Short mmCIF file of C-alpha atoms and ligand atoms in Angstrom, two decimals:
data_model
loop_
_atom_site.label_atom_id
_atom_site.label_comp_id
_atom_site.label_asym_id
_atom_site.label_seq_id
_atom_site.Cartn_x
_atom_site.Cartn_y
_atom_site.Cartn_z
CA UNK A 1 116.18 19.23 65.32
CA UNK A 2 115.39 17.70 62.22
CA UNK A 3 118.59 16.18 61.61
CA UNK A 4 119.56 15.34 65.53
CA UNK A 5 122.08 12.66 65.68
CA UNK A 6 119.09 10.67 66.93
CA UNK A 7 117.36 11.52 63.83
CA UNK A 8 120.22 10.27 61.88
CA UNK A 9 120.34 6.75 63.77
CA UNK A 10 116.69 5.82 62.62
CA UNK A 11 115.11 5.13 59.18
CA UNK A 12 113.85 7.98 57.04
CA UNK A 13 110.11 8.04 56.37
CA UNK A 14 109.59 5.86 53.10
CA UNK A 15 107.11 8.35 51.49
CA UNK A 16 108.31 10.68 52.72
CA UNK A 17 105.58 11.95 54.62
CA UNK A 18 106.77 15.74 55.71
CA UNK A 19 107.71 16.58 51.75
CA UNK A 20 103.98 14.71 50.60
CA UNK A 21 102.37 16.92 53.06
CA UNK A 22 104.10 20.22 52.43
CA UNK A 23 104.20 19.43 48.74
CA UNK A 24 99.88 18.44 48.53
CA UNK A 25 99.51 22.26 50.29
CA UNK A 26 101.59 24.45 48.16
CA UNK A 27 100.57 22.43 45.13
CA UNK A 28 97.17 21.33 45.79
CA UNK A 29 97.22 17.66 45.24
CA UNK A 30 96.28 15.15 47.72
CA UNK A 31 99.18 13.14 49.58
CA UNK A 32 98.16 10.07 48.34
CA UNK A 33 98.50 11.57 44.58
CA UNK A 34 102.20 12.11 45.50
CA UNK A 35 105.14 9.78 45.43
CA UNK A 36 108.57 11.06 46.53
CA UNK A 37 111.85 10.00 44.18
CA UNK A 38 115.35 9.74 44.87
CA UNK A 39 115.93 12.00 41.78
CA UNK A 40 113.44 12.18 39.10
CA UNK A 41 115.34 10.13 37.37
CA UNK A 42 114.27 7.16 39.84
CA UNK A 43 110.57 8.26 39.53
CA UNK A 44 111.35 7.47 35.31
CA UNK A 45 113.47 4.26 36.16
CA UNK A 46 110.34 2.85 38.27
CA UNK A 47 107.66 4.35 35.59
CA UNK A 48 109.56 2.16 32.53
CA UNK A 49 109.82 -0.93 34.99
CA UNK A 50 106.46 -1.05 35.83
CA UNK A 51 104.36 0.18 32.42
CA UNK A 52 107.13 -1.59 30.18
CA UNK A 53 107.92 -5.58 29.31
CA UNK A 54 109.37 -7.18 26.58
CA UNK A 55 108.70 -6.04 23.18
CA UNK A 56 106.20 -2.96 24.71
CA UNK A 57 106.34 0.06 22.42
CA UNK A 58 107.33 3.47 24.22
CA UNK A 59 106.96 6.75 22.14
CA UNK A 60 108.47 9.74 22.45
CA UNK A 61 109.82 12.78 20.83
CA UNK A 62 113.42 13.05 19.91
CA UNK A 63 115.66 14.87 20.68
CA UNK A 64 114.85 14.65 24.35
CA UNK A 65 115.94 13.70 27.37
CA UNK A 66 118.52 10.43 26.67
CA UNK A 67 117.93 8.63 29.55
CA UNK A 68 114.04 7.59 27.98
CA UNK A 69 116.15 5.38 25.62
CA UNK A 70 118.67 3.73 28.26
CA UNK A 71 115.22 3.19 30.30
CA UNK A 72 113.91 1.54 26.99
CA UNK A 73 116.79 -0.52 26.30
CA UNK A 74 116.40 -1.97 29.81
CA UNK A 75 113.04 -3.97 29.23
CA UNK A 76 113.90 -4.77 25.93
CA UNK A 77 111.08 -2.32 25.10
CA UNK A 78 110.47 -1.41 21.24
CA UNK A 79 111.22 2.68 21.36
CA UNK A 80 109.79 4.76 18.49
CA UNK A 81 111.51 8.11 18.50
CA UNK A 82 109.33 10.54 16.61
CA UNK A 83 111.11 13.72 14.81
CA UNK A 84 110.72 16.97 16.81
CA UNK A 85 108.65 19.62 15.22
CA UNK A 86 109.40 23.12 16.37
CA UNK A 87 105.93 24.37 16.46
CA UNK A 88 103.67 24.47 18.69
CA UNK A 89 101.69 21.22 17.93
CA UNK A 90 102.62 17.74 18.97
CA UNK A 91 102.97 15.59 15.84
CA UNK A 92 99.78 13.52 14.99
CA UNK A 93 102.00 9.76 15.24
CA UNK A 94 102.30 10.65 18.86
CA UNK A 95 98.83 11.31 19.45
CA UNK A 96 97.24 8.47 17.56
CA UNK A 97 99.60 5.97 17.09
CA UNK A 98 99.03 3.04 19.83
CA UNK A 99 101.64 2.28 22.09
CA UNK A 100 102.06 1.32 26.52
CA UNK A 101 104.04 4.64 26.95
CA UNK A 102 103.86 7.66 25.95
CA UNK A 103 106.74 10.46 26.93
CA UNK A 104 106.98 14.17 26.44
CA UNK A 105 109.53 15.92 28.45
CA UNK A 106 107.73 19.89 28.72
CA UNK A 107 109.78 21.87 28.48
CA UNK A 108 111.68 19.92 26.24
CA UNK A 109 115.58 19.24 26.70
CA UNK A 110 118.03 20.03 24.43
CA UNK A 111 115.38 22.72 22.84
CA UNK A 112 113.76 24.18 26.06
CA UNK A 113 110.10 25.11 24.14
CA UNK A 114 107.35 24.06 25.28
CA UNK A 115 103.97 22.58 23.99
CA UNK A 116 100.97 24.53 25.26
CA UNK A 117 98.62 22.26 27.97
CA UNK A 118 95.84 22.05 25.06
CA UNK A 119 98.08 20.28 23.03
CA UNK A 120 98.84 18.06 26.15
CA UNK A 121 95.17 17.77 26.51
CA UNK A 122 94.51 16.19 23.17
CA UNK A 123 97.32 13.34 23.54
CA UNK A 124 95.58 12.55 27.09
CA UNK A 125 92.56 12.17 25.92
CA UNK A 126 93.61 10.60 22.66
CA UNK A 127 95.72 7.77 24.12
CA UNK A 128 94.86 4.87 26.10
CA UNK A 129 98.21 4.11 27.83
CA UNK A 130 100.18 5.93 30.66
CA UNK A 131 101.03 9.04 29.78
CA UNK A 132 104.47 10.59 30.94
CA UNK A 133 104.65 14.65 31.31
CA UNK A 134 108.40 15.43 32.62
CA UNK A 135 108.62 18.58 34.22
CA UNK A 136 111.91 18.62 34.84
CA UNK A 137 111.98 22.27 33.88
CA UNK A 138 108.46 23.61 34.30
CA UNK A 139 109.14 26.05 37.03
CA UNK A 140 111.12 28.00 33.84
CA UNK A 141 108.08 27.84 31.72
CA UNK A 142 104.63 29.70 31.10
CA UNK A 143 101.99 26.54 32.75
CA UNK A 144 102.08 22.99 33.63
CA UNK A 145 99.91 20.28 33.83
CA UNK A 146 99.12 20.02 37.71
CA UNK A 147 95.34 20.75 36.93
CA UNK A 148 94.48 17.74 34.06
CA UNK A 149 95.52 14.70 36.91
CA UNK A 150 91.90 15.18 38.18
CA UNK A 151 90.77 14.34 34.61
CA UNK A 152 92.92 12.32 32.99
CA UNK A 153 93.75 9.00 34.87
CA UNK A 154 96.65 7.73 32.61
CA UNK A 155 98.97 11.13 33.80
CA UNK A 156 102.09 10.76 35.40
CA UNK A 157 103.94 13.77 36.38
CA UNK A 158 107.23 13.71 37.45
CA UNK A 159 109.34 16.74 38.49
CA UNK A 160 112.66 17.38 39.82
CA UNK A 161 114.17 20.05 42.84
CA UNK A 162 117.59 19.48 40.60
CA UNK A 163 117.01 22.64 38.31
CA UNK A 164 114.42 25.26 40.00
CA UNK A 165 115.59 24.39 43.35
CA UNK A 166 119.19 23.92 42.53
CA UNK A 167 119.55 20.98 44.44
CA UNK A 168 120.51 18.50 42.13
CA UNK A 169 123.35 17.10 44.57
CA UNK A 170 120.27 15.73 47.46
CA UNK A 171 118.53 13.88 44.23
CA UNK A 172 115.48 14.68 44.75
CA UNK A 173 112.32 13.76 42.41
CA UNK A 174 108.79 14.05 43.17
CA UNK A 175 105.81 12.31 41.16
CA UNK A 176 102.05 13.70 40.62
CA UNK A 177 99.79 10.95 39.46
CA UNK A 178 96.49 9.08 40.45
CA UNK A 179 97.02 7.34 43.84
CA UNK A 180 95.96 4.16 41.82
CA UNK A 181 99.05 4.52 40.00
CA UNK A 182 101.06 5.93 43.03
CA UNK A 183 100.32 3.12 44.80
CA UNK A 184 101.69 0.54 41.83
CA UNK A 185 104.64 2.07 41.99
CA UNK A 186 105.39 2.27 44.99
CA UNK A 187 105.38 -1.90 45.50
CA UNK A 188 108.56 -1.36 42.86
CA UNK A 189 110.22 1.16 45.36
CA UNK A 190 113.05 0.54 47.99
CA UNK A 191 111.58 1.47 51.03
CA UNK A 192 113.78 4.21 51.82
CA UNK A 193 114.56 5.66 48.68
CA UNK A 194 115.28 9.42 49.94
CA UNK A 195 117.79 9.72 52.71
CA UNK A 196 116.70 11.68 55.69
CA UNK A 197 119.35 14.23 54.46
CA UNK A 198 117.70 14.47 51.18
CA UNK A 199 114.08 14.76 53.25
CA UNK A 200 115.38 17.83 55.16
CA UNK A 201 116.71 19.90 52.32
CA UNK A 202 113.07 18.85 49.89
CA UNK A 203 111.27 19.97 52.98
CA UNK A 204 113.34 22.88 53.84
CA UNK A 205 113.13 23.98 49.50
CA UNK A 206 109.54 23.58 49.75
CA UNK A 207 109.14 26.11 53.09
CA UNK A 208 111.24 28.56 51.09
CA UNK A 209 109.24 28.44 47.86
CA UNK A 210 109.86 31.74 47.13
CA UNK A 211 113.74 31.97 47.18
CA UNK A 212 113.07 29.78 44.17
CA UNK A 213 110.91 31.85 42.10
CA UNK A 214 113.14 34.62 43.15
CA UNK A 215 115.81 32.84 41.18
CA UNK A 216 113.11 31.33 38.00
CA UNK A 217 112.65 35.16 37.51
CA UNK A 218 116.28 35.89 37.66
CA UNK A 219 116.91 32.85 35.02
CA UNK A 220 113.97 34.16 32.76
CA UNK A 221 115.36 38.03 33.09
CA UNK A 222 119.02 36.76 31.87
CA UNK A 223 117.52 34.05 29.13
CA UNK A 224 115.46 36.81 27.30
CA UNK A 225 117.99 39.25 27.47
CA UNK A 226 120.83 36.69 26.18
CA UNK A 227 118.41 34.99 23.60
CA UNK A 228 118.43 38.58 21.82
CA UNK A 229 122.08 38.91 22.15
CA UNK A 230 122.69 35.57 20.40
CA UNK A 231 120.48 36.20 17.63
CA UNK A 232 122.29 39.45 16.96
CA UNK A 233 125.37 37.57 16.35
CA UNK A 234 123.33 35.45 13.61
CA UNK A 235 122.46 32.59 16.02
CA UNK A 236 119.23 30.25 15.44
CA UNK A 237 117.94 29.86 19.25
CA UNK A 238 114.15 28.65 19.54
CA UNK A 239 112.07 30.29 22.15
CA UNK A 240 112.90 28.65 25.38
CA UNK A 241 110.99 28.13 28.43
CA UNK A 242 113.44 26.09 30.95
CA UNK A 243 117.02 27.32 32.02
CA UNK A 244 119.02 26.29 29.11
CA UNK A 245 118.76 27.90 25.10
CA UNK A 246 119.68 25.76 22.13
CA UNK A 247 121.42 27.48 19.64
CA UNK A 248 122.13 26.46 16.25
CA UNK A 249 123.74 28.49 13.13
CA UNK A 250 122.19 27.00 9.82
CA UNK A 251 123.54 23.39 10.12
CA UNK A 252 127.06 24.34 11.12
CA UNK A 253 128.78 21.69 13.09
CA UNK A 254 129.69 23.24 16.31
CA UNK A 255 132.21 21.51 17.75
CA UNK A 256 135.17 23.68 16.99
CA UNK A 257 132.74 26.21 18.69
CA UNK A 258 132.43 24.06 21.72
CA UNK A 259 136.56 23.51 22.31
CA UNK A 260 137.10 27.28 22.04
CA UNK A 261 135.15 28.20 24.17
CA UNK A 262 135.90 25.02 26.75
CA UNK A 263 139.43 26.31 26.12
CA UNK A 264 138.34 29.86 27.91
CA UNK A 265 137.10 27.78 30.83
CA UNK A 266 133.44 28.31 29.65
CA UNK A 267 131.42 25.02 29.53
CA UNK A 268 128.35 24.89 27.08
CA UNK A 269 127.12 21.18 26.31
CA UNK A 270 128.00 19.96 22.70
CA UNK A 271 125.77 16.20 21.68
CA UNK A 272 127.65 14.44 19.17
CA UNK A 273 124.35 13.05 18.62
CA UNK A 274 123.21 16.36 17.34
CA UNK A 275 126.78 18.01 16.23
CA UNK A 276 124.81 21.16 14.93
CA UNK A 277 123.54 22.46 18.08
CA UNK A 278 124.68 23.75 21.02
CA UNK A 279 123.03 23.84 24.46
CA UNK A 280 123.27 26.65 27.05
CA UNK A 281 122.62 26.77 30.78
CA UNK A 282 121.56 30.49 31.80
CA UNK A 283 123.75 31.53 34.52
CA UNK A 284 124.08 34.51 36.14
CA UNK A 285 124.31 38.04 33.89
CA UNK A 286 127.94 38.14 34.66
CA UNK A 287 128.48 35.09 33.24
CA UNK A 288 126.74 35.32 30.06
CA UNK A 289 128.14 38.84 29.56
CA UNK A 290 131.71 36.45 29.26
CA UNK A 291 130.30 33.98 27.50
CA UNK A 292 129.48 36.66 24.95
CA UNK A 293 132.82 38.59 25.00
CA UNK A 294 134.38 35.40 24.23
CA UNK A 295 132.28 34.79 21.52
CA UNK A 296 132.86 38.26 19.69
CA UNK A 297 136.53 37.29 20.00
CA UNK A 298 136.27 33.55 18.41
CA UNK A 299 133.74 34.61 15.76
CA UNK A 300 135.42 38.29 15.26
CA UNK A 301 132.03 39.64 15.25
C1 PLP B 401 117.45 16.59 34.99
C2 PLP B 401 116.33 15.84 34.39
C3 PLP B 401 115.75 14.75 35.03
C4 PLP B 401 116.31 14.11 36.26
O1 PLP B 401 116.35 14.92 37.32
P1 PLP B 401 116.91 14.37 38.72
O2 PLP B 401 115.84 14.79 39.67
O3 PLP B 401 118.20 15.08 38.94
O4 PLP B 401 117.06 12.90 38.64
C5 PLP B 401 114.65 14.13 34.45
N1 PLP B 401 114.15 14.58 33.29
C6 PLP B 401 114.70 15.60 32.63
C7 PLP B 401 114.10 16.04 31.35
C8 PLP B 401 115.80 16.27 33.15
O5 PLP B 401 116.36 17.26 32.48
#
């Protein structure tokens, strides 16, 4: 019914309206808090358009997610990448340096950990610029940051159905922030920015919340399990909270490891940007069992 060849003929909704409403139930946010994105990659595209001009400073943690830097570029925007710390606590130049965007991607991509929501708290309250949360990958983690937007204006949350939800082929992205904000973005949109396609399967992800939990808590099983196993065979891999480990061993470049492995039809993601580490998607138990086995044979261990 939804997707009736008459359906198909007309215009999808421009917010999105089924997805805002279904989305401000199960994750109790008003609609108008709620912008929908085709990908969350738009929902970043539109954020750096509209918070960044010429010679703007953006700050953010690196390594991250690459595409902050392309986004950058684009406005001619000054980027200050601040060194990752593998603790815990955010580094104090994010928190008090001055700047019109701040970005942390939580959980954090290539290392999947995760900074606790107090630590979140004190940038927030710390900073007077938008503030950029991505939680790309929070469905994999411990908490998210749903429950500061009431208190903290400047938030911006944007979140993606192409991990959790496994529907990164729809590109689907969905934003949390204060309808102020929402609504400043959304004279930036194109008016249909989701295709009714893409409006059927959000909705249809969203109904079926639990079929995606059911598979976070496969993910987490397998990641725990296979983070031991790798550190066994004398593997660095930080604690991770999204669907992916990083692994390093001391600062070993890792490419070799990376073409023996692609060379047994096993695909891990090698940076050249950061030669020393590896980054591994948790698939199923089957998989990573293989992935394993053909690491014993490469490394003889
Ligand atoms: C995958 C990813 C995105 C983009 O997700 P899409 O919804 O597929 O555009 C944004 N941020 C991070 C950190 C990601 O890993």
């Amino acid at each position: 019914d939804h997707l009736s060849s008459h359906r198909i003929s007309l215009y999808p909704s421009p917010l999105g309206d089924g997805i805002r409403k279904k989305a401000a139930e199960i994750y109790g946010v008003p609609e108008d808090w709620i912008m929908i994105g085709n990908g969350s990659d738009e929902i970043l595209n539109l954020i750096f358009r509209a918070f960044l001009g010429k010679g703007d400073v953006v700050m953010y943690l690196y390594p991250t997610y690459i595409l902050y830097r392309t986004l950058a570029l684009f406005q001619e925007a000054e980027y200050q990448e601040i060194p990752f710390t593998y603790d815990e606590t955010l580094p104090m130049e994010l928190i008090d340096r001055p700047a019109q965007l701040k970005v942390i991607c939580n959980p954090n991509s290539p290392s999947g950990t995760f900074f606790p929501i107090p630590q979140m708290e004190k940038l927030l309250q710390v900073s007077d610029c938008p503030v950029v949360i991505d939680e790309a990958y929070v469905d994999f983690s411990r908490d998210n940051c749903l429950s500061l937007l009431k208190t903290y204006p400047n938030l911006l949350i944007p979140r993606s159905f192409s991990k959790s939800f496994s529907l990164a082929g729809m590109r689907i992205g969905i934003l949390f922030a204060h309808p102020e904000i929402v609504h400043g973005l959304l004279k930036l949109k194109d008016s249909y920015n989701l295709s009714c396609l893409s409006q059927v399967a959000a909705m249809a992800a969203l109904e079926d919340i639990d079929a995606m939990w059911e598979n976070v808590r496969k993910i987490r099983e397998t990641r725990e399990w296979f983070t031991r196993a790798m550190r066994e065979l004398s593997f660095t891999v930080r604690p991770s909270e999204a669907n992916f480990v990083m692994v390093q061993k001391g600062g070993e470049n890792m490419r070799l490891l990376y073409e023996a492995l692609k060379s047994r039809q096993i695909l891990v993601r090698f940076f050249p940007e950061w030669p020393d580490l590896l980054r591994i998607s948790i698939g199923t138990d089957l998989e990573m069992k293989t992935l394993l086995n053909a690491l014993y044979s490469i490394t003889g261990a």
